[in-house]
GROMACS .gro file of C-alpha atoms in nm:
model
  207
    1UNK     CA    1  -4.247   7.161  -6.807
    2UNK     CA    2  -4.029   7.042  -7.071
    3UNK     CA    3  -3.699   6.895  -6.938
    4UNK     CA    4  -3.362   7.004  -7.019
    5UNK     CA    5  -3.169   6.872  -7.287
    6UNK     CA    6  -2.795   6.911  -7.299
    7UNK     CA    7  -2.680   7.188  -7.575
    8UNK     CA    8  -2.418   7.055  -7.810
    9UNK     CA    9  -2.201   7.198  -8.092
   10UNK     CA   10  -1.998   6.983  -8.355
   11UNK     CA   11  -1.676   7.083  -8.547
   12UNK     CA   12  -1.572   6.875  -8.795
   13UNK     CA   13  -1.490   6.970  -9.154
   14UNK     CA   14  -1.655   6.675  -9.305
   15UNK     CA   15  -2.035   6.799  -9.308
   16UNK     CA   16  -2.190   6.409  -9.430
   17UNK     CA   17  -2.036   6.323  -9.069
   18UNK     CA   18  -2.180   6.656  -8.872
   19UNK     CA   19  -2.500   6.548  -9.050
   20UNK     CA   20  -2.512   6.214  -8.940
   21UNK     CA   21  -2.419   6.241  -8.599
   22UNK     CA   22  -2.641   6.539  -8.517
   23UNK     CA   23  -2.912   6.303  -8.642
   24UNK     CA   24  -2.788   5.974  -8.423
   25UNK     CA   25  -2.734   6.223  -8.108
   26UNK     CA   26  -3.082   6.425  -8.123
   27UNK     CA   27  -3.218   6.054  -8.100
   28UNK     CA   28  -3.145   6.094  -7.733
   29UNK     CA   29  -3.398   6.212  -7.464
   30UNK     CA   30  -3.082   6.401  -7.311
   31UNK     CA   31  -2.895   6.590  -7.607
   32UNK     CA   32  -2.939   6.812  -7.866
   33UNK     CA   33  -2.706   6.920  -8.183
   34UNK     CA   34  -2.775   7.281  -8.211
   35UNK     CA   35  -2.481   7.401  -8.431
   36UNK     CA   36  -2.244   7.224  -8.639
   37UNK     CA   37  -1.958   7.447  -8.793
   38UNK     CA   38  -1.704   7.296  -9.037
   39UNK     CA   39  -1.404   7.506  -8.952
   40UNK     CA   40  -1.278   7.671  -8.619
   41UNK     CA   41  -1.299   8.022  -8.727
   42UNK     CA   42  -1.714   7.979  -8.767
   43UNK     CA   43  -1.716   7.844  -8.458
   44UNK     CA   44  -1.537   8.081  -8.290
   45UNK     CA   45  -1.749   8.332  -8.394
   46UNK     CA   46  -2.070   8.163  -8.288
   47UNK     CA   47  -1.942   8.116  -7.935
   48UNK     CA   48  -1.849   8.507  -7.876
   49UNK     CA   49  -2.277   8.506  -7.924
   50UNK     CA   50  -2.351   8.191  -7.768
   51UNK     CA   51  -2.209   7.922  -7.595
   52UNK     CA   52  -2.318   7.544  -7.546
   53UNK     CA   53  -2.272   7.279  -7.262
   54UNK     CA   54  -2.085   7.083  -7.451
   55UNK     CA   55  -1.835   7.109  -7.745
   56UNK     CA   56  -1.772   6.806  -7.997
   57UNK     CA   57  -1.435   6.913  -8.105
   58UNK     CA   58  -1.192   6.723  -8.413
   59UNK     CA   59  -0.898   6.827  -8.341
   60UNK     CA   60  -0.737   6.825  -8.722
   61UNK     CA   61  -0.932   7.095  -8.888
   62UNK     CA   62  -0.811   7.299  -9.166
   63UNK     CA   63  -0.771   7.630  -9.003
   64UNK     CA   64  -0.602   7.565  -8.745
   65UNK     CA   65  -0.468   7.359  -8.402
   66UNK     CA   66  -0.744   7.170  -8.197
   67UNK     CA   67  -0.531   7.204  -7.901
   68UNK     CA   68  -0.485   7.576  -7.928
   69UNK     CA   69  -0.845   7.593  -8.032
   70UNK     CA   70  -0.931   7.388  -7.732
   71UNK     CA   71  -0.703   7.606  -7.475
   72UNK     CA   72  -0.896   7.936  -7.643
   73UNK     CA   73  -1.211   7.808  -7.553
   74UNK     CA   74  -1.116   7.680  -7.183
   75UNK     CA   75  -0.967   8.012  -7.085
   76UNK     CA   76  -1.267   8.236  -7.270
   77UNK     CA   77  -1.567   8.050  -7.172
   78UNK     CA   78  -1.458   7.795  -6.877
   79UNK     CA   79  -1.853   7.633  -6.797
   80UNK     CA   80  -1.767   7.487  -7.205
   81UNK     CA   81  -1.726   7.128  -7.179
   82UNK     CA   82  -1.480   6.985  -7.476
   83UNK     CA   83  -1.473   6.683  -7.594
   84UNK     CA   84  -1.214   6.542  -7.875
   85UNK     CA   85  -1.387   6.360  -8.150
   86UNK     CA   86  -1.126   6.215  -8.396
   87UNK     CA   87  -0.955   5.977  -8.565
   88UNK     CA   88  -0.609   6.005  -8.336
   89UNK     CA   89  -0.564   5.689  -8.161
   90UNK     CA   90  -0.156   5.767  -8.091
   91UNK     CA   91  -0.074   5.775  -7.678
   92UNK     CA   92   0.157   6.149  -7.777
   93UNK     CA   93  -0.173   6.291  -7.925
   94UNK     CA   94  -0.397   6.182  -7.637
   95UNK     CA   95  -0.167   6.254  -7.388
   96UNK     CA   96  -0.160   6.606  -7.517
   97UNK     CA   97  -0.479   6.695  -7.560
   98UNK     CA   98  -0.556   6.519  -7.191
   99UNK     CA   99  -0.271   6.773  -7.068
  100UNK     CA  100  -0.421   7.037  -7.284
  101UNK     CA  101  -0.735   7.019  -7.033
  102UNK     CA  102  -0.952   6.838  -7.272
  103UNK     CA  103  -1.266   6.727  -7.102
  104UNK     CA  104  -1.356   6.396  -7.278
  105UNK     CA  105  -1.166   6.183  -7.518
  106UNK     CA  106  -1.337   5.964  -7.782
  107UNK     CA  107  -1.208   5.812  -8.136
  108UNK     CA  108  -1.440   5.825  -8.440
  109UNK     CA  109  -1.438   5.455  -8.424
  110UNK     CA  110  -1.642   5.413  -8.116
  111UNK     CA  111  -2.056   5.372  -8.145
  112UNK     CA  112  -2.271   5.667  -8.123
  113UNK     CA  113  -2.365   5.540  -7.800
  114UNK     CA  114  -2.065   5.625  -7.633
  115UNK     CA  115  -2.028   5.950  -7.719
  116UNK     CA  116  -2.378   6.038  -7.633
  117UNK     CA  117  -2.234   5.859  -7.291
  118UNK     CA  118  -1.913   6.057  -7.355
  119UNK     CA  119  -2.126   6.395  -7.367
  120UNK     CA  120  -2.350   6.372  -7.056
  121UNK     CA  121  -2.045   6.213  -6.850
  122UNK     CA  122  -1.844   6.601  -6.899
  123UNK     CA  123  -2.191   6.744  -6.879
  124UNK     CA  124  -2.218   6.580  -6.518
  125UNK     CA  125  -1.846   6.777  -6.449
  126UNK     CA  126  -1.634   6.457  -6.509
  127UNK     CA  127  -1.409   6.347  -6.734
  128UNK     CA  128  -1.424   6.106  -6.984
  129UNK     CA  129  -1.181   5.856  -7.186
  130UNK     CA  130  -1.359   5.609  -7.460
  131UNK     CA  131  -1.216   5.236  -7.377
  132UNK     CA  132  -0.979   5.230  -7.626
  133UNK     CA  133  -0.820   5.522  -7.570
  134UNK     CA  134  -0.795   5.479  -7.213
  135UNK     CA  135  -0.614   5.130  -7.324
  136UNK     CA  136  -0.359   5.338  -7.520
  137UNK     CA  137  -0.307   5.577  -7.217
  138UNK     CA  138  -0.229   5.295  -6.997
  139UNK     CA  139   0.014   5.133  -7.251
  140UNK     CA  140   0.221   5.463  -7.290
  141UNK     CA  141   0.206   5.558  -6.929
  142UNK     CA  142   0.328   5.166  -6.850
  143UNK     CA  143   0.648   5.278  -7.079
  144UNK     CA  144   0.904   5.310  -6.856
  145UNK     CA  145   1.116   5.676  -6.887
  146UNK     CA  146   1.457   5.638  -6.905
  147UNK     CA  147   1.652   5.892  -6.679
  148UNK     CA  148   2.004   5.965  -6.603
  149UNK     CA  149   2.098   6.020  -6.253
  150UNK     CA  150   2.142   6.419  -6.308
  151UNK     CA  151   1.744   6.459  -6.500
  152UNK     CA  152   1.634   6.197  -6.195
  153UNK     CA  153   1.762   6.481  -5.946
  154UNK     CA  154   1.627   6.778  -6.116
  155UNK     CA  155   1.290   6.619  -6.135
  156UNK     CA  156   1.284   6.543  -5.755
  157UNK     CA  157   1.357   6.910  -5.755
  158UNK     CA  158   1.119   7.006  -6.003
  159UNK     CA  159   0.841   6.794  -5.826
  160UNK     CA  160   0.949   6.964  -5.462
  161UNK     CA  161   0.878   7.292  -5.591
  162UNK     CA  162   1.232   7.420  -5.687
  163UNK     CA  163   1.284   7.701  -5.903
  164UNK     CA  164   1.577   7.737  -6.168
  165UNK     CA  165   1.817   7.909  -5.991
  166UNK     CA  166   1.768   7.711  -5.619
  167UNK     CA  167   1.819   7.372  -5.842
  168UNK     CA  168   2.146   7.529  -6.002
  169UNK     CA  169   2.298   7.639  -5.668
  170UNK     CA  170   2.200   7.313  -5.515
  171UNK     CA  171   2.345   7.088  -5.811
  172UNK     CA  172   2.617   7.311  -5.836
  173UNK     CA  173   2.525   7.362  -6.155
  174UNK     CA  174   2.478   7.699  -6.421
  175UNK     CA  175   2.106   7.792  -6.458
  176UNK     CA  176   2.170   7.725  -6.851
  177UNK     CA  177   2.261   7.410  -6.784
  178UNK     CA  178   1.957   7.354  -6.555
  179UNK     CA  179   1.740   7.493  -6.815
  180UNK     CA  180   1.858   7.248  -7.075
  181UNK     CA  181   1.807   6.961  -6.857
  182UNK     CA  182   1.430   7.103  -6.779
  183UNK     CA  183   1.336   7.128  -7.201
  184UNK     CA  184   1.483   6.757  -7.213
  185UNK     CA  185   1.272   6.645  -6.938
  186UNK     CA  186   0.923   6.790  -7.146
  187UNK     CA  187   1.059   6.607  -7.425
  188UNK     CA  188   1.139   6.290  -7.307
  189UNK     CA  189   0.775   6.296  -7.130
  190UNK     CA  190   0.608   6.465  -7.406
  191UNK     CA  191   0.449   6.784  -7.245
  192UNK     CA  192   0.460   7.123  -7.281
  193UNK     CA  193   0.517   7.244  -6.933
  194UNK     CA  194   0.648   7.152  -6.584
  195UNK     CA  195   0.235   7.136  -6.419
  196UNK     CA  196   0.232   6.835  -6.693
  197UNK     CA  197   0.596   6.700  -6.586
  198UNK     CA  198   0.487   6.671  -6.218
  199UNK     CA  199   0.130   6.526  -6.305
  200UNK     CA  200   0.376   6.219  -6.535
  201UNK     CA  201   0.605   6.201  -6.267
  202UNK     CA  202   0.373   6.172  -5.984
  203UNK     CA  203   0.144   5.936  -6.207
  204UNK     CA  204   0.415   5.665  -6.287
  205UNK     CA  205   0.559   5.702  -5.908
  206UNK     CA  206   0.926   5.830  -6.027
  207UNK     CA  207   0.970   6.078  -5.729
   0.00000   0.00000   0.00000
């Protein structure tokens, strides 16, 4: 009986790199490179056929947004597991693609070895962070958020559940005005929506 070996695809537009890494990864007893595409609109099309367990995803292609790309995939074929390859070591880009629901998290930079480890850790249903990245992710998150008193309320409120309108009438306060004080929170936290704001909050102990 011949035992399993973990599917993969690669995206990356640089095709010497696909080459070589589908080479160093079908080295391993547990992994093989079936596909490699160099943009996301071939690879897109190969996964409404076929889907692997794992995705090797650079998220700065050509055609288009890795995070969209990587949200597409996540909604359309959920068993996918993603993990960012790249060359992004900035906490905002992490961060983002972490919030984004990426799976695993690994800079070019690191030895083939751990993304083979990288690839049967989300395999295995968990997630996975490369050292170095997780170092970066600590250093941001240790950043402290500055607040004024009023965003420091609305977040409590925010984190409790609160809608728009209940924070407004509480605060005594217009719902435009409430609003405005919800996009500066995503910004000042860098994310894109309040499930994100409450995971920061809750994560750094502000509320």
């Amino acid at each position: 009986m011949t035992k399993y070996r973990i599917d993969v695809y690669i995206v990356d537009d640089h095709t010497m790199f696909n080459e070589g890494l589908t080479e160093a990864l079908n080295r391993s007893a547990m992994i093989h490179v079936s596909r490699c595409f160099t943009t996301l609109a071939d690879c897109r099309a190969a996964l409404e056929q076929r889907q692997p367990d794992v995705l090797l995803l650079d998220i700065s292609m050509p055609d288009g947004d890795g995070t969209t790309f990587c949200q597409w995939v996540m909604s359309a074929y959920p068993k996918v597991k993603i993990v960012a390859v790249t060359i992004h070591d900035e906490y905002s880009i992490i961060r983002r693609m972490m919030d984004a629901g990426v799976h695993g998290y690994v800079l070019k930079s690191a030895p083939v070895e751990e993304l083979a480890k990288a690839v049967c850790t989300v395999w295995r249903g968990q997630n996975y962070v490369c050292p170095q990245a997780a170092d970066i992710l600590r250093e941001g998150s240790a950043e402290t958020v500055s607040l004024t008193s009023a965003e420091q309320s609305i977040l409590r409120f925010i984190c409790d559940g609160q809608t728009t309108p209940q924070i407004a009438e509480q605060m005594r306060l217009s719902t435009e005005t409430v609003k405005w004080y919800r996009k500066r929170l995503l910004a000042k936290f860098d994310v894109r929506n309040t499930a994100s704001l409450v995971m920061r909050a809750l994560q750094e102990k502000l509320v």
